[in-house]
PDB file of C-alpha atoms in Angstrom:
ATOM      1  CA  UNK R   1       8.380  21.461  -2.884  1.00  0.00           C
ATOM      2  CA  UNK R   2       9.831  18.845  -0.487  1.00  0.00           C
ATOM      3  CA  UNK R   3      10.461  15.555  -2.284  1.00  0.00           C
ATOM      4  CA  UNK R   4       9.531  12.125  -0.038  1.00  0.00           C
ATOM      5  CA  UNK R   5      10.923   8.481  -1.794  1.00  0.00           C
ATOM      6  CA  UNK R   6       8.272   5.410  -1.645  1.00  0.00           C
ATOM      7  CA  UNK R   7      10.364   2.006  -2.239  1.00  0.00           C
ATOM      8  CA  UNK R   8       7.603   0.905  -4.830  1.00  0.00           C
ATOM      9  CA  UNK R   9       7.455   0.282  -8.262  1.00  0.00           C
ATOM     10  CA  UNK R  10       3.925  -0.270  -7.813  1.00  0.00           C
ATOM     11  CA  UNK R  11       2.154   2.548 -10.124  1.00  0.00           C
ATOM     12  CA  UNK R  12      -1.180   2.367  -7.953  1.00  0.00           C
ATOM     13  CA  UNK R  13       0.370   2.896  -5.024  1.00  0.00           C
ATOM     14  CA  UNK R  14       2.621   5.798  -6.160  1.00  0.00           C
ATOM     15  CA  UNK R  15      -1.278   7.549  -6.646  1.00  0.00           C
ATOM     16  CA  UNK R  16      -2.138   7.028  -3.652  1.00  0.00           C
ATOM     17  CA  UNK R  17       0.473   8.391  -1.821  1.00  0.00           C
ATOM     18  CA  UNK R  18       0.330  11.380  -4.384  1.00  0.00           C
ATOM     19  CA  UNK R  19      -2.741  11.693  -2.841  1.00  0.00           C
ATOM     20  CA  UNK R  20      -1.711  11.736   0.704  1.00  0.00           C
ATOM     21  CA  UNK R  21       1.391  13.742   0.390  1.00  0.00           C
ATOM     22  CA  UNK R  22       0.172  16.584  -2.640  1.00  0.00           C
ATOM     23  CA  UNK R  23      -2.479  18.318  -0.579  1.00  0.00           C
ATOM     24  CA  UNK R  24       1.203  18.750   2.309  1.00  0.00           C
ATOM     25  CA  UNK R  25       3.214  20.342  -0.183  1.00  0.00           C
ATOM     26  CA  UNK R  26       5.002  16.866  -1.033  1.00  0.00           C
ATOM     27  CA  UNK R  27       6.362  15.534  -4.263  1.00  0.00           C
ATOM     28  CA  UNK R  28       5.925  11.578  -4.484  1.00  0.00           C
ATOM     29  CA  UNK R  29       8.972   9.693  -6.096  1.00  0.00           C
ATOM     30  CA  UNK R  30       9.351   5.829  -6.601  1.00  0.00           C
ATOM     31  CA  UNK R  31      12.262   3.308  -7.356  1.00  0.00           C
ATOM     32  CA  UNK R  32      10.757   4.047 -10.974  1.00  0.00           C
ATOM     33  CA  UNK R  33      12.667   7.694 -10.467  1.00  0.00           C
ATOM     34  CA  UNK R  34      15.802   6.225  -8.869  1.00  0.00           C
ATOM     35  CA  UNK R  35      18.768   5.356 -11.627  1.00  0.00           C
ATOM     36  CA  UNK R  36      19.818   2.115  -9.624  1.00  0.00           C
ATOM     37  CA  UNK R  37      17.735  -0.789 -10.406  1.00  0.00           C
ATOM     38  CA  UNK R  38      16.454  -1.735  -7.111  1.00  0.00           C
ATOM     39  CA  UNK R  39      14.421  -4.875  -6.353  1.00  0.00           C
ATOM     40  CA  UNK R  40      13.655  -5.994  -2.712  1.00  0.00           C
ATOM     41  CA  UNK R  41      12.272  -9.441  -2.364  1.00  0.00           C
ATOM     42  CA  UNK R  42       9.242  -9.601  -0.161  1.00  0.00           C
ATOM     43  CA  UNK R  43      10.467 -12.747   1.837  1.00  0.00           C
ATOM     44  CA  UNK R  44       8.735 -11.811   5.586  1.00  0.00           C
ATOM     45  CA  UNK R  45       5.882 -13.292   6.755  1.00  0.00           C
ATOM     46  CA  UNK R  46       4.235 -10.493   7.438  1.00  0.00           C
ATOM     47  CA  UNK R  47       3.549  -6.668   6.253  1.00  0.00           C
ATOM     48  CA  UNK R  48       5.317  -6.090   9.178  1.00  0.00           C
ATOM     49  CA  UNK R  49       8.483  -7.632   8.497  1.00  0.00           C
ATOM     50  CA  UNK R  50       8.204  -6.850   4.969  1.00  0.00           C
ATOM     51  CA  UNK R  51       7.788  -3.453   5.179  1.00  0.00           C
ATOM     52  CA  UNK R  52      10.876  -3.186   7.241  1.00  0.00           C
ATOM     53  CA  UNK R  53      12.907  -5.383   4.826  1.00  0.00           C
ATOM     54  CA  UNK R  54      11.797  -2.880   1.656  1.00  0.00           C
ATOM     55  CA  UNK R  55      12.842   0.300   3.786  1.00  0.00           C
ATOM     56  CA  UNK R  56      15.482  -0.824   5.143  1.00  0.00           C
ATOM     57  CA  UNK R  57      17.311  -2.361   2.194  1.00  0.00           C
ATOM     58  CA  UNK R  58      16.588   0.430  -0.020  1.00  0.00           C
ATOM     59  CA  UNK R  59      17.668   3.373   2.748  1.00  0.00           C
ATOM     60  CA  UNK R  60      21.054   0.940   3.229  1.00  0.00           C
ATOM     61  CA  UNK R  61      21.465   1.151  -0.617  1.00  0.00           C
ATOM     62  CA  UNK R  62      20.646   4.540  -1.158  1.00  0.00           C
ATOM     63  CA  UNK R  63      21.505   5.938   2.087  1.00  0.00           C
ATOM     64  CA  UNK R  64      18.766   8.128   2.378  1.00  0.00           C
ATOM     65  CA  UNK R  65      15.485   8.216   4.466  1.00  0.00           C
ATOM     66  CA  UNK R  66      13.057   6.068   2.928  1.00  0.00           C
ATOM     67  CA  UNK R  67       8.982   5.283   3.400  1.00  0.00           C
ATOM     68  CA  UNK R  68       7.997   1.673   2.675  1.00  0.00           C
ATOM     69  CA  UNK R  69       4.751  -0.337   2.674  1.00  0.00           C
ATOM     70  CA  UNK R  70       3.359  -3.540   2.765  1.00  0.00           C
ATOM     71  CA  UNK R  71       0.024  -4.094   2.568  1.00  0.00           C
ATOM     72  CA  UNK R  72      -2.754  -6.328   1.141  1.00  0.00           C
ATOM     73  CA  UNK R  73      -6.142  -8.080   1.386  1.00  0.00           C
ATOM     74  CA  UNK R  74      -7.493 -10.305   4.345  1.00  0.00           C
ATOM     75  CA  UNK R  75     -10.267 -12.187   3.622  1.00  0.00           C
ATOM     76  CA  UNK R  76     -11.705 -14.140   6.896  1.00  0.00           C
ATOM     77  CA  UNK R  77     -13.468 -16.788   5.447  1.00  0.00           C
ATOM     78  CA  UNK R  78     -10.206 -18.030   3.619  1.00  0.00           C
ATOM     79  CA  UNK R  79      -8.194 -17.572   7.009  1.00  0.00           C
ATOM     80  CA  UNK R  80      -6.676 -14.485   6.069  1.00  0.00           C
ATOM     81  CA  UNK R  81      -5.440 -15.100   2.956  1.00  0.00           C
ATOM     82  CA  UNK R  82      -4.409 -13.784   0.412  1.00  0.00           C
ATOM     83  CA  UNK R  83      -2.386 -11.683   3.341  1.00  0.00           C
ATOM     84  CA  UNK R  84       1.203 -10.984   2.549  1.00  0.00           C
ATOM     85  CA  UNK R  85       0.671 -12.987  -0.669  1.00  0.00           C
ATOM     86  CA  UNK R  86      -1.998 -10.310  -1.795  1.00  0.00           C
ATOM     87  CA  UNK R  87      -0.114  -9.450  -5.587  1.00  0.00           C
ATOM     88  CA  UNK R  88       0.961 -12.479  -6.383  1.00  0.00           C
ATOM     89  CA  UNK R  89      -2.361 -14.617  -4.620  1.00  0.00           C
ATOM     90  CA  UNK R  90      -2.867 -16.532  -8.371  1.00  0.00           C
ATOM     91  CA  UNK R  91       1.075 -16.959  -9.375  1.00  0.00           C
ATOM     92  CA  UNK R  92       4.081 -14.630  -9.683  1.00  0.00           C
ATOM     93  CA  UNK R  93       3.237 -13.600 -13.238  1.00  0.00           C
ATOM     94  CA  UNK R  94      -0.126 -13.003 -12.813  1.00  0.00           C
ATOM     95  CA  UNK R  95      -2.327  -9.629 -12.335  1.00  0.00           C
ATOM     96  CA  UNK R  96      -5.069  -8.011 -10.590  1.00  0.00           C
ATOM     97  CA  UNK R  97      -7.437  -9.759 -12.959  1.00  0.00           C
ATOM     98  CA  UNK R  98      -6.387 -13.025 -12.150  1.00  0.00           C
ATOM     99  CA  UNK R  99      -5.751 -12.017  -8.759  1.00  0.00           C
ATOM    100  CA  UNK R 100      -9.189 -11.482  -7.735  1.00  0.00           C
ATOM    101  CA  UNK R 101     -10.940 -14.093 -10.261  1.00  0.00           C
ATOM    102  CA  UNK R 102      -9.107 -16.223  -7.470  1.00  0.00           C
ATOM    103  CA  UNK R 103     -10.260 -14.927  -4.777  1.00  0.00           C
ATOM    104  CA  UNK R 104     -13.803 -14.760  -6.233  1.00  0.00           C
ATOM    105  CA  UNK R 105     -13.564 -18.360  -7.452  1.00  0.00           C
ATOM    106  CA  UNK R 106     -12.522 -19.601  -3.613  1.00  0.00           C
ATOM    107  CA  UNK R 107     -15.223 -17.360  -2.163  1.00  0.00           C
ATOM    108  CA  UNK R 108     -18.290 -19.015  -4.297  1.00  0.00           C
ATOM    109  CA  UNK R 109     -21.322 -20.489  -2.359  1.00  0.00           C
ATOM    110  CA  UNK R 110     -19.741 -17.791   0.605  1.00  0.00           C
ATOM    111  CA  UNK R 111     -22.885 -15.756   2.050  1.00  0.00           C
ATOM    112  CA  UNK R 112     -22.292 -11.754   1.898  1.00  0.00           C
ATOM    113  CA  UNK R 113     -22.218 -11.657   5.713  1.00  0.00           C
ATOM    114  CA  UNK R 114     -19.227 -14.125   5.983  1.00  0.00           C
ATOM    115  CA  UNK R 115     -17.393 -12.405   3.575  1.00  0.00           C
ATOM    116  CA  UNK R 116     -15.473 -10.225   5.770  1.00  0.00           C
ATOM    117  CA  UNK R 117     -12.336  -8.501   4.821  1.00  0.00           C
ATOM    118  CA  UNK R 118      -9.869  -5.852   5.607  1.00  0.00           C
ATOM    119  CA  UNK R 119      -7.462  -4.377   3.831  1.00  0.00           C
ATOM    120  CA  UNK R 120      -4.242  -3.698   6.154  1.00  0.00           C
ATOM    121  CA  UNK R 121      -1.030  -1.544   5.570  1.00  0.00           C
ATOM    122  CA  UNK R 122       2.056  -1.017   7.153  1.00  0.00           C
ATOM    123  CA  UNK R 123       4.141   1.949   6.726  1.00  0.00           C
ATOM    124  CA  UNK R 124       8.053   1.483   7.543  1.00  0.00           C
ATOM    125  CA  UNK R 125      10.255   4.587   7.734  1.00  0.00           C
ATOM    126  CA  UNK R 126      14.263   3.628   7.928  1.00  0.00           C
ATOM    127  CA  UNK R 127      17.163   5.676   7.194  1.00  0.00           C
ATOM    128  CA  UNK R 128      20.679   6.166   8.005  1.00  0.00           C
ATOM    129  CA  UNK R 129      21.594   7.050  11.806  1.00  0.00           C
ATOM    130  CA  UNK R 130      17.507   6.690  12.866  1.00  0.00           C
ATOM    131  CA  UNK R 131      15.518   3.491  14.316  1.00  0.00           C
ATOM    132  CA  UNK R 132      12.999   1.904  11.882  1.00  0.00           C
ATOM    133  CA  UNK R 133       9.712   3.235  12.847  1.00  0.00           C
ATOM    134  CA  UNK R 134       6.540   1.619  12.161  1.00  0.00           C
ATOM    135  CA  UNK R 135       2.575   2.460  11.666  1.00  0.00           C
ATOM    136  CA  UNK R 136      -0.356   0.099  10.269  1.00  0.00           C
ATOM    137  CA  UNK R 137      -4.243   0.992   9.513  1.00  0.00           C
ATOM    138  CA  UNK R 138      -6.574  -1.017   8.016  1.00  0.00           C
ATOM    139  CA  UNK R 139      -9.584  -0.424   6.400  1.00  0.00           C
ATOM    140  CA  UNK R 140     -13.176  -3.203   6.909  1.00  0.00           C
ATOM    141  CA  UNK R 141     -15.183  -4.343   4.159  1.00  0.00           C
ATOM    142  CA  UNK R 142     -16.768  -6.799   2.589  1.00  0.00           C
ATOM    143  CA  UNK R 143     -15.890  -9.019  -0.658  1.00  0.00           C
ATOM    144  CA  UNK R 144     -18.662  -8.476  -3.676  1.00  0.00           C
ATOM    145  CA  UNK R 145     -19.497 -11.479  -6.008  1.00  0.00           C
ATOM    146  CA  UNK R 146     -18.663  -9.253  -8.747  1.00  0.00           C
ATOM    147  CA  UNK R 147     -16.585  -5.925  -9.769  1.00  0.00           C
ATOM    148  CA  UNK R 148     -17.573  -2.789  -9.578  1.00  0.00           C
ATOM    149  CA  UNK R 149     -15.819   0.535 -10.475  1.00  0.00           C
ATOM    150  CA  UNK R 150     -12.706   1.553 -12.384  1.00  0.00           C
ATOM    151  CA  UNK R 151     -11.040   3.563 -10.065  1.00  0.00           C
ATOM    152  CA  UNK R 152      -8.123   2.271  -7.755  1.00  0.00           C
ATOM    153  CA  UNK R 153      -5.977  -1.233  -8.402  1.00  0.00           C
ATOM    154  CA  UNK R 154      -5.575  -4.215  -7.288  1.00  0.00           C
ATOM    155  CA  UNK R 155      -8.643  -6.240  -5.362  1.00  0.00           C
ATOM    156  CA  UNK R 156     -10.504  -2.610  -4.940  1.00  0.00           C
ATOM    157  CA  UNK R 157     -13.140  -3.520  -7.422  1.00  0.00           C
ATOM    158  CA  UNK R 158     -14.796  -6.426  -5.145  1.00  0.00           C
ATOM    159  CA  UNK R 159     -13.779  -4.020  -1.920  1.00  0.00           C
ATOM    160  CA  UNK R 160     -16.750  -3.084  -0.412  1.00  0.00           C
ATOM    161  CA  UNK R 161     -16.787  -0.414   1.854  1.00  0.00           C
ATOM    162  CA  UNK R 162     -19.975   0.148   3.888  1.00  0.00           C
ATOM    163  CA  UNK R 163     -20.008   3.160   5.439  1.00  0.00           C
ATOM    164  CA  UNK R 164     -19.811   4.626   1.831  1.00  0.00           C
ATOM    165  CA  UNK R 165     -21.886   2.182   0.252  1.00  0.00           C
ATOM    166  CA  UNK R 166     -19.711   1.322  -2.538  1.00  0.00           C
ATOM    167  CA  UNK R 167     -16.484  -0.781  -3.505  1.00  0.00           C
ATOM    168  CA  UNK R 168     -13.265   1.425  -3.094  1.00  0.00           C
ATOM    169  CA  UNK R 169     -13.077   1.042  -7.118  1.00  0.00           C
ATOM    170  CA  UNK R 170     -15.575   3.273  -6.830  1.00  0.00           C
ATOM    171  CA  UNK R 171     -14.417   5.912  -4.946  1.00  0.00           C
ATOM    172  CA  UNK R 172     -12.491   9.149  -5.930  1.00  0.00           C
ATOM    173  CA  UNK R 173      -8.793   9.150  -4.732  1.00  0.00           C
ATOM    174  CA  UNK R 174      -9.889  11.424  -2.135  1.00  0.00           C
ATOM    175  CA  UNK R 175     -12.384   9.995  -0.961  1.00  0.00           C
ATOM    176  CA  UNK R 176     -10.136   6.630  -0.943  1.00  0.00           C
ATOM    177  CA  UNK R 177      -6.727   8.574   1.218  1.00  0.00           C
ATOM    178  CA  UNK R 178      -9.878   9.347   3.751  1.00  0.00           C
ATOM    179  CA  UNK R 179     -10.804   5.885   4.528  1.00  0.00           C
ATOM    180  CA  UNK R 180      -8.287   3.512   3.024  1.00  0.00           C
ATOM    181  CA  UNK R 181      -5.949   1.229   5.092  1.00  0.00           C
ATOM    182  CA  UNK R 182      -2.703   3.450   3.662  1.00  0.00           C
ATOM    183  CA  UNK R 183      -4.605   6.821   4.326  1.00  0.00           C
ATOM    184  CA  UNK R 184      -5.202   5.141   8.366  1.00  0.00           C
ATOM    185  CA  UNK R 185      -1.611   4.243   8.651  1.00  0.00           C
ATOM    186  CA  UNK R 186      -0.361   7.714   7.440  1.00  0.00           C
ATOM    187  CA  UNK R 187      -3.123   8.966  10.182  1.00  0.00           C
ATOM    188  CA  UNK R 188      -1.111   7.292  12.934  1.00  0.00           C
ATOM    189  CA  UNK R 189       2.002   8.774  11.156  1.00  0.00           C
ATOM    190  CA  UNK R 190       0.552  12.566  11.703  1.00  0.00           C
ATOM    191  CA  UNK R 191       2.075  13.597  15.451  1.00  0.00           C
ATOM    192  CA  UNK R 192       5.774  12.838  13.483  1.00  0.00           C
ATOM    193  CA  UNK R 193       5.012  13.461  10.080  1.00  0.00           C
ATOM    194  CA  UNK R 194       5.892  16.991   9.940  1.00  0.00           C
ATOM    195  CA  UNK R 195       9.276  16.235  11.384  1.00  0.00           C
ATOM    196  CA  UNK R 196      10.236  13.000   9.267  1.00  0.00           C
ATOM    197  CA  UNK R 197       8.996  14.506   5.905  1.00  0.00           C
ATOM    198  CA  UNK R 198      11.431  17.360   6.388  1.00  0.00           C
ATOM    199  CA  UNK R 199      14.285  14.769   7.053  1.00  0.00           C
ATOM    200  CA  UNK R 200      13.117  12.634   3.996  1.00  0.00           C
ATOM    201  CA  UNK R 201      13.447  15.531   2.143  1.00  0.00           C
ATOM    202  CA  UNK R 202      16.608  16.850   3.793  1.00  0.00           C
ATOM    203  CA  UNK R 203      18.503  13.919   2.819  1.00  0.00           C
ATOM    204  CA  UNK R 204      16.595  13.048  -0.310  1.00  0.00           C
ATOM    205  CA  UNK R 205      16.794  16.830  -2.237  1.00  0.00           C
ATOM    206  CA  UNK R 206      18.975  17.025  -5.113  1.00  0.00           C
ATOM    207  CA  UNK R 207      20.246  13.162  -4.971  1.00  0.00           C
ATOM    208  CA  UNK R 208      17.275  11.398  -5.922  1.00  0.00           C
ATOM    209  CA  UNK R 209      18.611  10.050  -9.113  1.00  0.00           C
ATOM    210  CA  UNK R 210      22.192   9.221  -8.073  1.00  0.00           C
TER     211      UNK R 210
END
């Protein structure tokens, strides 16, 4: 099995990417599997430049292929926000609890039809001797007035997704990598993926944990 690096620490995330890349014959590892302590800070303005920033730091450091994402919530009646500010939307120590209480909090008195979000990701792939090559996807929904499921992380309990008629805290991880904003952005990743996954793991086999 072909081994791919994610420059995350973020547990949730590492799932769903297990969830892309296990049904392609493609072991998941994190920074969490990587000896050197490695910690990017997020300082672009958007997913976009911090997506590049996390793959291309980490590749540089590692000097391997790497696969890096930003992503997060945009909620239109708050002009966008939480955006690129999405994990740490009620303080830098805080959690997806607080998180969302929030964005709940900011959102009261908001009718459900102007309570429009989308969840966007961008997908960065950087590594030595190749340009830095870019995908996004996003996923529409709505923000509930309350949580609902246990599945997923982050604001996917007041994520509500209408084509399946739940919140994506409801949904099974595959039914999530079918309609989520990663899952979209990996779609747009599918003409090259073949090719870059066998560099990744090229370049990543046997020196993961250098």
């Amino acid at each position: 099995m072909k081994e791919v690096l994610i420059a995350t620490n973020n547990k949730g995330k590492r799932k769903d990417f297990e969830a892309l890349f296990h049904p392609l014959g493609i072991n998941v590892l994190t920074l969490q599997d990587v000896e050197k302590t490695i910690d990017v800070e997020e300082t672009g303005a958007t997913f976009e430049e911090n997506a590049i920033l996390k793959a291309e730091t980490v590749a540089n450091l590692l000097g391997k292929t790497v696969i890096a994402d930003d992503s997060g919530l945009e909620i239109d009646a708050l002009n966008g926000a939480p955006g690129v500010y999405s994990a740490r939307y009620a303080g830098i120590e805080c959690d997806d609890e607080k998180n969302i209480d929030k964005a709940l909090e900011e959102l009261r008195g908001v009718p459900s039809d102007k309570r429009t979000a989308r969840f966007r990701c961008v997908l960065a792939v950087a590594g030595p001797k190749m340009e830095t090559t870019v995908f996004s996807g996003s996923c529409e929904g709505l923000i509930t007035e309350e949580r609902k499921g246990t599945n997923g992380f982050g604001y996917d309990p007041v994520f509500y997704v209408p084509s399946k008629d739940r919140t994506m805290a409801e949904l099974t991880a595959e039914e999530k990598s079918k309609i989520s904003h990663r899952g979209a952005a990996l779609k747009k990743l599918q003409a090259e993926l073949s090719t870059m996954i066998q560099k990744v793991g090229e370049q990543i086999e046997d020196n993961c944990t250098e």
